mmCIF file of C-alpha atoms in Angstrom:
data_model
loop_
_atom_site.group_PDB
_atom_site.id
_atom_site.type_symbol
_atom_site.label_atom_id
_atom_site.label_comp_id
_atom_site.label_asym_id
_atom_site.label_seq_id
_atom_site.Cartn_x
_atom_site.Cartn_y
_atom_site.Cartn_z
ATOM 1 C CA MET A 1 0.094 0.001 -0.083
ATOM 2 C CA SER A 2 1.447 3.512 -0.863
ATOM 3 C CA GLU A 3 -0.113 6.862 -0.745
ATOM 4 C CA LEU A 4 0.784 10.553 -0.494
ATOM 5 C CA ARG A 5 0.081 12.016 3.011
ATOM 6 C CA TRP A 6 0.349 16.006 3.278
ATOM 7 C CA HIS A 7 2.620 17.321 6.014
ATOM 8 C CA PRO A 8 0.822 20.723 6.687
ATOM 9 C CA PHE A 9 3.572 22.155 8.748
ATOM 10 C CA LEU A 10 6.353 21.631 6.205
ATOM 11 C CA GLU A 11 3.952 21.961 3.212
ATOM 12 C CA GLU A 12 5.245 18.762 1.520
ATOM 13 C CA TRP A 13 4.130 15.380 0.645
ATOM 14 C CA VAL A 14 5.166 12.271 2.704
ATOM 15 C CA ILE A 15 5.045 8.997 0.675
ATOM 16 C CA THR A 16 3.918 6.031 2.545
ATOM 17 C CA ALA A 17 4.887 2.636 1.030
ATOM 18 C CA THR A 18 4.267 -0.233 3.622
ATOM 19 C CA HIS A 19 4.909 -3.007 1.050
ATOM 20 C CA ARG A 20 8.509 -1.934 0.896
ATOM 21 C CA GLN A 21 9.187 -3.353 4.274
ATOM 22 C CA ASP A 22 9.283 -6.811 2.645
ATOM 23 C CA ARG A 23 11.713 -5.806 -0.097
ATOM 24 C CA THR A 24 14.755 -8.152 -0.773
ATOM 25 C CA PHE A 25 17.452 -7.407 1.695
ATOM 26 C CA LEU A 26 21.020 -8.137 1.051
ATOM 27 C CA PRO A 27 20.525 -11.507 -0.688
ATOM 28 C CA PRO A 28 23.486 -13.890 -1.108
ATOM 29 C CA LYS A 29 25.599 -13.276 -4.326
ATOM 30 C CA ASP A 30 24.280 -16.317 -5.912
ATOM 31 C CA TYR A 31 20.687 -15.097 -5.707
ATOM 32 C CA CYS A 32 21.216 -11.452 -6.630
ATOM 33 C CA PRO A 33 17.917 -10.432 -8.358
ATOM 34 C CA LEU A 34 19.788 -7.899 -10.727
ATOM 35 C CA CYS A 35 22.313 -10.447 -12.164
ATOM 36 C CA PRO A 36 21.581 -11.944 -15.688
ATOM 37 C CA THR A 37 19.619 -15.162 -15.650
ATOM 38 C CA LYS A 38 21.956 -17.960 -16.566
ATOM 39 C CA PRO A 39 20.692 -20.918 -18.528
ATOM 40 C CA GLY A 40 19.414 -23.475 -15.846
ATOM 41 C CA GLY A 41 20.091 -21.076 -13.025
ATOM 42 C CA PHE A 42 18.104 -19.078 -10.479
ATOM 43 C CA PRO A 43 15.556 -16.800 -12.346
ATOM 44 C CA THR A 44 16.389 -13.211 -11.605
ATOM 45 C CA GLU A 45 14.569 -10.008 -12.391
ATOM 46 C CA ILE A 46 16.322 -9.932 -15.666
ATOM 47 C CA PRO A 47 15.376 -12.957 -17.956
ATOM 48 C CA ARG A 48 18.307 -12.436 -20.401
ATOM 49 C CA SER A 49 21.652 -14.228 -19.988
ATOM 50 C CA SER A 50 23.422 -10.937 -20.815
ATOM 51 C CA TYR A 51 22.717 -7.233 -21.291
ATOM 52 C CA ASP A 52 24.494 -4.083 -21.201
ATOM 53 C CA ILE A 53 22.132 -2.000 -19.272
ATOM 54 C CA ALA A 54 18.693 -2.944 -18.043
ATOM 55 C CA VAL A 55 16.061 -0.696 -16.674
ATOM 56 C CA PHE A 56 12.850 -2.167 -15.013
ATOM 57 C CA GLU A 57 10.012 -1.042 -12.933
ATOM 58 C CA ASN A 58 10.819 -1.574 -9.278
ATOM 59 C CA LYS A 59 9.120 -4.464 -7.771
ATOM 60 C CA PHE A 60 8.552 -2.502 -4.590
ATOM 61 C CA PRO A 61 7.579 0.977 -5.879
ATOM 62 C CA SER A 62 6.813 4.042 -3.842
ATOM 63 C CA LEU A 63 5.102 5.625 -6.685
ATOM 64 C CA GLN A 64 3.145 3.660 -9.620
ATOM 65 C CA THR A 65 0.655 4.000 -12.209
ATOM 66 C CA PRO A 66 -2.162 3.097 -11.712
ATOM 67 C CA ALA A 67 -1.792 3.884 -8.070
ATOM 68 C CA PRO A 68 -3.780 2.261 -5.364
ATOM 69 C CA LEU A 69 -6.609 4.303 -3.654
ATOM 70 C CA PRO A 70 -5.311 5.699 -0.470
ATOM 71 C CA SER A 71 -6.111 3.595 2.675
ATOM 72 C CA VAL A 72 -7.632 6.458 4.566
ATOM 73 C CA GLY A 73 -9.876 9.304 3.699
ATOM 74 C CA ASP A 74 -8.583 12.898 4.043
ATOM 75 C CA THR A 75 -9.554 15.869 6.290
ATOM 76 C CA PRO A 76 -9.216 19.622 5.571
ATOM 77 C CA ILE A 77 -5.625 19.737 7.188
ATOM 78 C CA SER A 78 -4.545 16.193 6.177
ATOM 79 C CA PRO A 79 -5.078 15.683 2.654
ATOM 80 C CA VAL A 80 -4.143 12.221 1.055
ATOM 81 C CA ALA A 81 -3.703 11.409 -2.501
ATOM 82 C CA PRO A 82 -2.822 8.304 -4.666
ATOM 83 C CA ALA A 83 0.959 7.858 -5.112
ATOM 84 C CA VAL A 84 1.066 8.201 -8.845
ATOM 85 C CA GLY A 85 4.185 7.987 -10.550
ATOM 86 C CA ARG A 86 7.003 5.498 -11.550
ATOM 87 C CA CYS A 87 9.895 4.010 -9.672
ATOM 88 C CA GLU A 88 12.634 2.321 -11.996
ATOM 89 C CA VAL A 89 15.736 0.443 -11.323
ATOM 90 C CA ILE A 90 18.830 0.913 -13.626
ATOM 91 C CA VAL A 91 21.200 -1.927 -13.682
ATOM 92 C CA TYR A 92 24.539 -0.618 -14.838
ATOM 93 C CA SER A 93 26.239 -3.777 -15.570
ATOM 94 C CA PRO A 94 25.743 -7.669 -15.760
ATOM 95 C CA ASN A 95 28.821 -7.928 -13.631
ATOM 96 C CA HIS A 96 27.778 -8.123 -9.941
ATOM 97 C CA GLN A 97 31.178 -6.988 -8.527
ATOM 98 C CA GLU A 98 31.613 -3.963 -10.564
ATOM 99 C CA THR A 99 31.199 -0.372 -9.443
ATOM 100 C CA LEU A 100 30.470 2.757 -11.371
ATOM 101 C CA ALA A 101 34.034 4.070 -10.576
ATOM 102 C CA GLN A 102 35.442 0.851 -12.025
ATOM 103 C CA MET A 103 33.515 0.869 -15.331
ATOM 104 C CA PRO A 104 35.348 1.884 -18.549
ATOM 105 C CA VAL A 105 34.523 5.520 -19.582
ATOM 106 C CA ALA A 106 32.732 4.443 -22.774
ATOM 107 C CA ARG A 107 30.217 2.286 -20.543
ATOM 108 C CA ILE A 108 29.751 5.327 -18.199
ATOM 109 C CA ARG A 109 28.854 7.273 -21.305
ATOM 110 C CA ASN A 110 26.359 4.558 -22.254
ATOM 111 C CA LEU A 111 24.724 5.005 -18.802
ATOM 112 C CA ILE A 112 24.501 8.730 -19.296
ATOM 113 C CA SER A 113 22.796 7.961 -22.566
ATOM 114 C CA VAL A 114 20.358 5.793 -20.685
ATOM 115 C CA TRP A 115 19.633 8.491 -18.133
ATOM 116 C CA GLN A 116 18.990 10.918 -20.930
ATOM 117 C CA ASP A 117 16.587 8.535 -22.640
ATOM 118 C CA ARG A 118 14.569 7.828 -19.359
ATOM 119 C CA TYR A 119 14.360 11.678 -18.775
ATOM 120 C CA LEU A 120 13.055 12.350 -22.259
ATOM 121 C CA GLU A 121 10.716 9.311 -22.147
ATOM 122 C CA LEU A 122 9.230 9.749 -18.735
ATOM 123 C CA GLY A 123 9.258 13.609 -19.182
ATOM 124 C CA LYS A 124 6.581 13.184 -21.792
ATOM 125 C CA ARG A 125 3.989 11.847 -19.446
ATOM 126 C CA ASN A 126 1.426 14.602 -18.316
ATOM 127 C CA ASP A 127 1.243 13.036 -14.774
ATOM 128 C CA ILE A 128 4.998 13.323 -14.167
ATOM 129 C CA GLN A 129 6.298 16.754 -12.946
ATOM 130 C CA TYR A 130 9.899 15.771 -11.730
ATOM 131 C CA ILE A 131 12.371 12.948 -12.567
ATOM 132 C CA LEU A 132 14.974 12.131 -9.886
ATOM 133 C CA ILE A 133 17.992 10.020 -10.898
ATOM 134 C CA PHE A 134 20.071 8.785 -8.154
ATOM 135 C CA GLU A 135 22.235 6.127 -6.808
ATOM 136 C CA ASN A 136 22.548 4.868 -3.263
ATOM 137 C CA LYS A 137 25.943 3.002 -2.838
ATOM 138 C CA GLY A 138 27.060 1.128 0.108
ATOM 139 C CA GLU A 139 25.359 -0.354 3.194
ATOM 140 C CA ALA A 140 26.208 2.852 5.075
ATOM 141 C CA VAL A 141 23.595 4.643 3.059
ATOM 142 C CA GLY A 142 20.942 1.770 3.302
ATOM 143 C CA VAL A 143 21.709 -0.192 0.172
ATOM 144 C CA THR A 144 19.870 -3.578 0.121
ATOM 145 C CA LEU A 145 21.307 -4.974 -3.160
ATOM 146 C CA HIS A 146 25.142 -4.621 -3.873
ATOM 147 C CA HIS A 147 24.745 -5.205 -7.773
ATOM 148 C CA PRO A 148 25.770 -2.027 -9.314
ATOM 149 C CA HIS A 149 22.570 -0.056 -9.954
ATOM 150 C CA GLY A 150 20.725 3.319 -9.622
ATOM 151 C CA GLN A 151 17.133 4.365 -9.377
ATOM 152 C CA ILE A 152 14.685 6.722 -10.963
ATOM 153 C CA TYR A 153 11.753 8.243 -9.165
ATOM 154 C CA ALA A 154 9.158 9.941 -11.488
ATOM 155 C CA PHE A 155 7.307 12.178 -9.088
ATOM 156 C CA PRO A 156 3.688 13.641 -9.789
ATOM 157 C CA PHE A 157 4.950 16.793 -8.077
ATOM 158 C CA ILE A 158 8.071 18.797 -7.701
ATOM 159 C CA PRO A 159 9.904 17.482 -4.545
ATOM 160 C CA PRO A 160 10.571 20.081 -1.757
ATOM 161 C CA LYS A 161 14.347 20.505 -2.056
ATOM 162 C CA ILE A 162 14.028 21.056 -5.805
ATOM 163 C CA ARG A 163 11.247 23.644 -5.291
ATOM 164 C CA GLN A 164 13.511 25.418 -2.776
ATOM 165 C CA GLU A 165 16.375 25.528 -5.325
ATOM 166 C CA LEU A 166 14.106 26.715 -8.210
ATOM 167 C CA SER A 167 12.728 29.373 -6.007
ATOM 168 C CA ALA A 168 16.288 30.668 -4.945
ATOM 169 C CA SER A 169 17.327 30.456 -8.676
ATOM 170 C CA ARG A 170 14.285 32.326 -9.828
ATOM 171 C CA LYS A 171 14.878 35.193 -7.298
ATOM 172 C CA TYR A 172 18.577 35.466 -8.088
ATOM 173 C CA TYR A 173 17.721 35.475 -11.861
ATOM 174 C CA GLU A 174 15.007 38.175 -11.515
ATOM 175 C CA LYS A 175 17.502 40.395 -9.491
ATOM 176 C CA HIS A 176 20.877 39.771 -11.421
ATOM 177 C CA HIS A 177 19.620 38.357 -14.870
ATOM 178 C CA GLN A 178 22.107 35.614 -14.343
ATOM 179 C CA CYS A 179 21.875 31.877 -13.462
ATOM 180 C CA LEU A 180 22.609 31.505 -9.783
ATOM 181 C CA PHE A 181 24.634 28.268 -10.511
ATOM 182 C CA CYS A 182 26.643 29.878 -13.275
ATOM 183 C CA ALA A 183 27.507 32.650 -10.832
ATOM 184 C CA THR A 184 28.529 30.212 -8.307
ATOM 185 C CA LEU A 185 30.758 28.376 -10.866
ATOM 186 C CA GLU A 186 32.455 31.672 -11.714
ATOM 187 C CA GLU A 187 33.161 32.133 -8.020
ATOM 188 C CA GLU A 188 34.443 28.709 -7.599
ATOM 189 C CA GLN A 189 36.597 28.705 -10.724
ATOM 190 C CA SER A 190 37.995 32.284 -9.676
ATOM 191 C CA ASP A 191 38.699 31.014 -6.083
ATOM 192 C CA GLY A 192 39.937 27.488 -7.178
ATOM 193 C CA ARG A 193 40.445 26.193 -3.671
ATOM 194 C CA ARG A 194 37.368 23.941 -3.796
ATOM 195 C CA ILE A 195 37.766 22.509 -7.293
ATOM 196 C CA ILE A 196 38.616 18.764 -7.310
ATOM 197 C CA PHE A 197 38.593 17.622 -10.883
ATOM 198 C CA GLU A 198 37.599 19.076 -14.228
ATOM 199 C CA SER A 199 37.458 18.447 -17.907
ATOM 200 C CA GLU A 200 36.615 20.740 -20.878
ATOM 201 C CA ARG A 201 32.928 20.913 -20.152
ATOM 202 C CA PHE A 202 32.428 19.735 -16.737
ATOM 203 C CA ILE A 203 33.718 20.613 -13.270
ATOM 204 C CA ALA A 204 33.586 18.808 -9.793
ATOM 205 C CA PHE A 205 34.026 20.979 -6.574
ATOM 206 C CA ILE A 206 33.009 20.942 -2.928
ATOM 207 C CA PRO A 207 30.712 23.907 -2.552
ATOM 208 C CA PHE A 208 31.514 26.659 -0.217
ATOM 209 C CA PHE A 209 28.502 25.822 1.683
ATOM 210 C CA ALA A 210 29.180 22.055 1.938
ATOM 211 C CA ARG A 211 27.000 20.335 4.561
ATOM 212 C CA TYR A 212 28.908 16.875 4.343
ATOM 213 C CA PRO A 213 32.686 16.750 4.663
ATOM 214 C CA TYR A 214 33.144 15.286 1.171
ATOM 215 C CA GLU A 215 30.007 16.551 -0.439
ATOM 216 C CA VAL A 216 30.609 17.336 -4.155
ATOM 217 C CA TYR A 217 28.756 19.138 -6.807
ATOM 218 C CA LEU A 218 29.579 18.112 -10.477
ATOM 219 C CA ALA A 219 28.134 20.401 -13.234
ATOM 220 C CA PRO A 220 28.453 21.364 -16.823
ATOM 221 C CA LYS A 221 30.386 24.691 -17.228
ATOM 222 C CA ARG A 222 28.032 26.103 -19.651
ATOM 223 C CA HIS A 223 24.391 26.615 -18.744
ATOM 224 C CA LEU A 224 22.209 23.496 -19.390
ATOM 225 C CA ALA A 225 19.043 23.024 -17.439
ATOM 226 C CA SER A 226 18.537 19.326 -18.116
ATOM 227 C CA ILE A 227 20.228 16.259 -19.565
ATOM 228 C CA ALA A 228 17.822 16.590 -22.424
ATOM 229 C CA GLU A 229 20.128 19.312 -23.836
ATOM 230 C CA PHE A 230 23.284 17.075 -23.726
ATOM 231 C CA THR A 231 25.185 16.477 -26.911
ATOM 232 C CA GLY A 232 27.274 13.331 -27.460
ATOM 233 C CA ALA A 233 30.374 15.419 -26.525
ATOM 234 C CA ASP A 234 28.667 16.482 -23.352
ATOM 235 C CA ARG A 235 27.957 12.825 -22.524
ATOM 236 C CA SER A 236 31.689 11.977 -23.078
ATOM 237 C CA ASP A 237 33.108 14.754 -21.163
ATOM 238 C CA LEU A 238 30.603 14.011 -18.186
ATOM 239 C CA ALA A 239 31.742 10.386 -18.235
ATOM 240 C CA LEU A 240 35.377 11.383 -17.942
ATOM 241 C CA THR A 241 34.592 13.859 -15.111
ATOM 242 C CA LEU A 242 32.255 11.379 -13.319
ATOM 243 C CA LYS A 243 34.862 8.644 -13.484
ATOM 244 C CA GLY A 244 37.587 10.862 -12.212
ATOM 245 C CA LEU A 245 35.586 12.073 -9.309
ATOM 246 C CA LEU A 246 34.611 8.538 -8.197
ATOM 247 C CA MET A 247 38.119 7.164 -8.627
ATOM 248 C CA LYS A 248 39.269 9.970 -6.344
ATOM 249 C CA TYR A 249 36.462 8.884 -3.812
ATOM 250 C CA ASP A 250 37.816 5.325 -3.849
ATOM 251 C CA ALA A 251 41.501 6.458 -3.470
ATOM 252 C CA LEU A 252 40.620 8.682 -0.347
ATOM 253 C CA PHE A 253 40.401 5.969 2.250
ATOM 254 C CA GLY A 254 41.657 3.074 0.120
ATOM 255 C CA PHE A 255 38.046 1.393 -0.102
ATOM 256 C CA SER A 256 34.958 1.833 -2.254
ATOM 257 C CA LEU A 257 33.450 4.796 -0.826
ATOM 258 C CA PRO A 258 29.733 4.697 -0.080
ATOM 259 C CA TYR A 259 27.690 7.671 -1.226
ATOM 260 C CA ILE A 260 24.332 8.990 -2.228
ATOM 261 C CA MET A 261 24.424 10.571 -5.892
ATOM 262 C CA VAL A 262 21.459 12.558 -7.140
ATOM 263 C CA ILE A 263 20.925 14.527 -10.233
ATOM 264 C CA HIS A 264 19.188 17.889 -10.035
ATOM 265 C CA GLN A 265 17.699 19.211 -13.067
ATOM 266 C CA ALA A 266 14.691 21.095 -14.653
ATOM 267 C CA PRO A 267 11.307 19.692 -13.894
ATOM 268 C CA THR A 268 9.276 18.059 -16.670
ATOM 269 C CA ASP A 269 6.002 19.907 -15.833
ATOM 270 C CA GLY A 270 5.822 21.921 -18.940
ATOM 271 C CA GLY A 271 7.241 25.080 -17.312
ATOM 272 C CA ASP A 272 10.281 27.085 -18.486
ATOM 273 C CA TYR A 273 13.375 27.014 -16.389
ATOM 274 C CA PRO A 274 16.106 29.177 -18.036
ATOM 275 C CA ASP A 275 17.306 30.034 -14.482
ATOM 276 C CA TYR A 276 17.998 26.396 -13.445
ATOM 277 C CA HIS A 277 21.292 24.596 -13.877
ATOM 278 C CA PHE A 278 21.809 20.758 -14.206
ATOM 279 C CA HIS A 279 24.118 19.382 -11.531
ATOM 280 C CA PHE A 280 24.974 16.261 -9.491
ATOM 281 C CA GLU A 281 24.954 16.325 -5.851
ATOM 282 C CA PHE A 282 27.229 13.606 -3.896
ATOM 283 C CA TYR A 283 26.724 13.082 -0.145
ATOM 284 C CA PRO A 284 29.175 10.433 1.002
ATOM 285 C CA PRO A 285 28.078 9.680 4.658
ATOM 286 C CA LEU A 286 31.714 9.299 6.028
ATOM 287 C CA ARG A 287 33.629 12.132 7.898
ATOM 288 C CA THR A 288 36.827 9.839 8.306
ATOM 289 C CA SER A 289 37.557 6.384 7.090
ATOM 290 C CA ASN A 290 35.635 4.870 10.016
ATOM 291 C CA LYS A 291 33.364 7.615 11.307
ATOM 292 C CA LEU A 292 29.797 8.390 9.887
ATOM 293 C CA LYS A 293 28.384 11.835 9.708
ATOM 294 C CA TYR A 294 24.892 11.339 11.443
ATOM 295 C CA LEU A 295 22.002 13.461 10.851
ATOM 296 C CA ALA A 296 21.324 14.015 14.465
ATOM 297 C CA GLY A 297 19.378 16.536 16.442
ATOM 298 C CA CYS A 298 20.341 19.843 14.787
ATOM 299 C CA GLU A 299 20.014 18.353 11.235
ATOM 300 C CA SER A 300 16.998 16.151 11.712
ATOM 301 C CA GLY A 301 15.332 18.349 14.250
ATOM 302 C CA ALA A 302 15.939 21.906 12.940
ATOM 303 C CA GLY A 303 17.014 21.239 9.375
ATOM 304 C CA ASN A 304 20.445 22.901 10.083
ATOM 305 C CA PHE A 305 23.555 21.096 9.053
ATOM 306 C CA ILE A 306 26.639 21.297 11.200
ATOM 307 C CA ASN A 307 29.835 20.363 9.165
ATOM 308 C CA ASP A 308 32.823 19.575 11.395
ATOM 309 C CA THR A 309 35.313 20.254 8.334
ATOM 310 C CA LEU A 310 36.217 23.022 5.877
ATOM 311 C CA ALA A 311 35.377 22.560 2.406
ATOM 312 C CA GLU A 312 38.868 24.062 1.250
ATOM 313 C CA GLU A 313 40.801 21.507 3.345
ATOM 314 C CA LYS A 314 38.458 18.453 2.164
ATOM 315 C CA ALA A 315 38.865 19.550 -1.382
ATOM 316 C CA ALA A 316 42.698 19.655 -1.044
ATOM 317 C CA GLU A 317 42.580 16.034 0.173
ATOM 318 C CA LEU A 318 40.498 14.895 -2.742
ATOM 319 C CA ARG A 319 42.605 16.713 -5.242
ATOM 320 C CA LYS A 320 45.694 14.971 -4.066
ATOM 321 C CA VAL A 321 44.453 11.405 -4.396
ATOM 322 C CA GLY A 322 43.406 9.336 -7.495
ATOM 323 C CA PRO A 323 43.728 10.516 -10.968
ATOM 324 C CA GLN A 324 45.324 13.870 -11.671
ATOM 325 C CA THR A 325 44.618 14.293 -15.276
ATOM 326 C CA ILE A 326 41.906 13.224 -17.870
ATOM 327 C CA ALA A 327 44.413 11.097 -19.756
ATOM 328 C CA GLU A 328 44.790 8.739 -16.715
ATOM 329 C CA LEU A 329 41.258 7.590 -17.264
ATOM 330 C CA VAL A 330 41.426 6.019 -20.558
ATOM 331 C CA MET B 1 14.226 19.058 -26.774
ATOM 332 C CA PRO B 2 16.998 17.982 -29.178
ATOM 333 C CA LYS B 3 16.848 14.845 -31.079
ATOM 334 C CA ASN B 4 18.281 11.786 -29.413
ATOM 335 C CA ASP B 5 21.579 11.070 -30.988
ATOM 336 C CA SER B 6 22.505 8.115 -29.085
ATOM 337 C CA ASP B 7 23.511 4.818 -30.729
ATOM 338 C CA PHE B 8 21.679 2.306 -28.676
ATOM 339 C CA THR B 9 18.773 -0.027 -29.323
ATOM 340 C CA LYS B 10 15.952 -0.441 -26.970
ATOM 341 C CA GLU B 11 13.908 -3.600 -26.498
ATOM 342 C CA LYS B 12 10.867 -3.415 -24.103
ATOM 343 C CA ILE B 13 9.407 -6.586 -22.690
ATOM 344 C CA ARG B 14 6.843 -7.492 -19.995
ATOM 345 C CA LEU B 15 7.782 -9.402 -16.992
ATOM 346 C CA PRO B 16 5.473 -12.193 -15.922
ATOM 347 C CA ASP B 17 3.974 -9.970 -13.361
ATOM 348 C CA GLY B 18 3.267 -7.261 -15.934
ATOM 349 C CA ARG B 19 6.174 -4.729 -15.027
ATOM 350 C CA GLU B 20 8.002 -3.359 -17.967
ATOM 351 C CA LEU B 21 11.697 -4.158 -18.505
ATOM 352 C CA ILE B 22 13.964 -2.185 -21.072
ATOM 353 C CA TYR B 23 17.146 -3.669 -22.415
ATOM 354 C CA TYR B 24 19.519 -0.954 -23.869
ATOM 355 C CA ASP B 25 22.030 -2.368 -26.121
ATOM 356 C CA PHE B 26 25.033 -0.463 -27.362
ATOM 357 C CA ASN B 27 27.082 -0.801 -30.399
ATOM 358 C CA HIS B 28 30.564 -0.945 -28.838
ATOM 359 C CA GLU B 29 32.134 -1.043 -32.286
ATOM 360 C CA THR B 30 30.980 2.604 -32.901
ATOM 361 C CA LEU B 31 31.133 3.815 -29.243
ATOM 362 C CA PRO B 32 34.701 2.842 -28.456
ATOM 363 C CA GLU B 33 37.159 4.354 -26.061
ATOM 364 C CA ASN B 34 38.526 6.090 -29.442
ATOM 365 C CA SER B 35 35.540 8.650 -29.204
ATOM 366 C CA VAL B 36 36.395 9.387 -25.542
ATOM 367 C CA LYS B 37 40.071 9.717 -26.429
ATOM 368 C CA ARG B 38 39.402 12.132 -29.208
ATOM 369 C CA SER B 39 37.324 14.252 -26.924
ATOM 370 C CA ILE B 40 40.174 15.075 -24.736
ATOM 371 C CA LYS B 41 42.912 15.176 -27.281
ATOM 372 C CA GLN B 42 41.130 17.519 -29.667
ATOM 373 C CA THR B 43 38.178 19.862 -29.384
ATOM 374 C CA VAL B 44 34.872 17.864 -28.819
ATOM 375 C CA THR B 45 32.736 19.755 -31.380
ATOM 376 C CA ASP B 46 33.040 16.938 -33.920
ATOM 377 C CA GLU B 47 30.950 14.748 -31.689
ATOM 378 C CA LYS B 48 28.008 17.010 -31.919
#
């Protein structure tokens, strides 16, 4: 059972999805549901014995179409609505052990093509207003399947964090006639201390206002609102920059770093968003090799992050490790 | 929105429980590391 329940104090929807309690949880490697189905073997979610990239509707979706009717009636202050939308799983590779950081650049580029295609296809739907592409990596961020994969949530509304960013971007644009993110990039490039890795078209940096010690933004240097606007050259350059950053993450503590990776881009609600800038946000949960950054009282209770580190120092750490040039990636 | 210029093929199937699954297959012959190398050694405008 899933439904949308309105939070009147925060003015945002909460998705309830009780069936997700029963989802597959850390199965043994031989019973991974995202591996190819081998002849005579255990039937996985993917019937073929080989594939490049596979995308399928999540077996335990938070959002789906048609959506079940809500389990309760609403009241004037507690609206409830069907959890319409779509949840997809993107399986990056048939290889169970591989991570995105380990994949060859050409195959990362393929994945970017799939992200672009999913954005274009799902974005055509009238009942979808926002497409969130993301990856949760590592048990530290709650991963239940280790096979390399990401997810897509196609929302029937614009999620609250995106609404906040859109509002801030619009306000800045109206006042300065410039994209807020482009202005931020100018500052970061001018300062230079927080930049981690860059290619001709993309740049990765720890933002001035980072909330997590190793939080990174990765964005196109020129103004692009969504992945729909990417050319083949953009996909190639993004693949290089993404691989460079992920290799640096893995080199940081000498193990495959857990992270949450999300793509923020223009909604697909039919609106015009000349003031919004496509970017990735990465939130690794670690503050040292063996200490987690918890979202405790201040963060969870007040919505205010306390970062125990300085972005300039953490960026210097990431700059030093892993690949130093694009040429090392191919 | 621009035309999709990717060189993949898509095959959509239905799983036994009715969910949709899409296979994306790429032509590795024409999407090799060479195109990536070119993008860093030269200007990338030729890939547009």
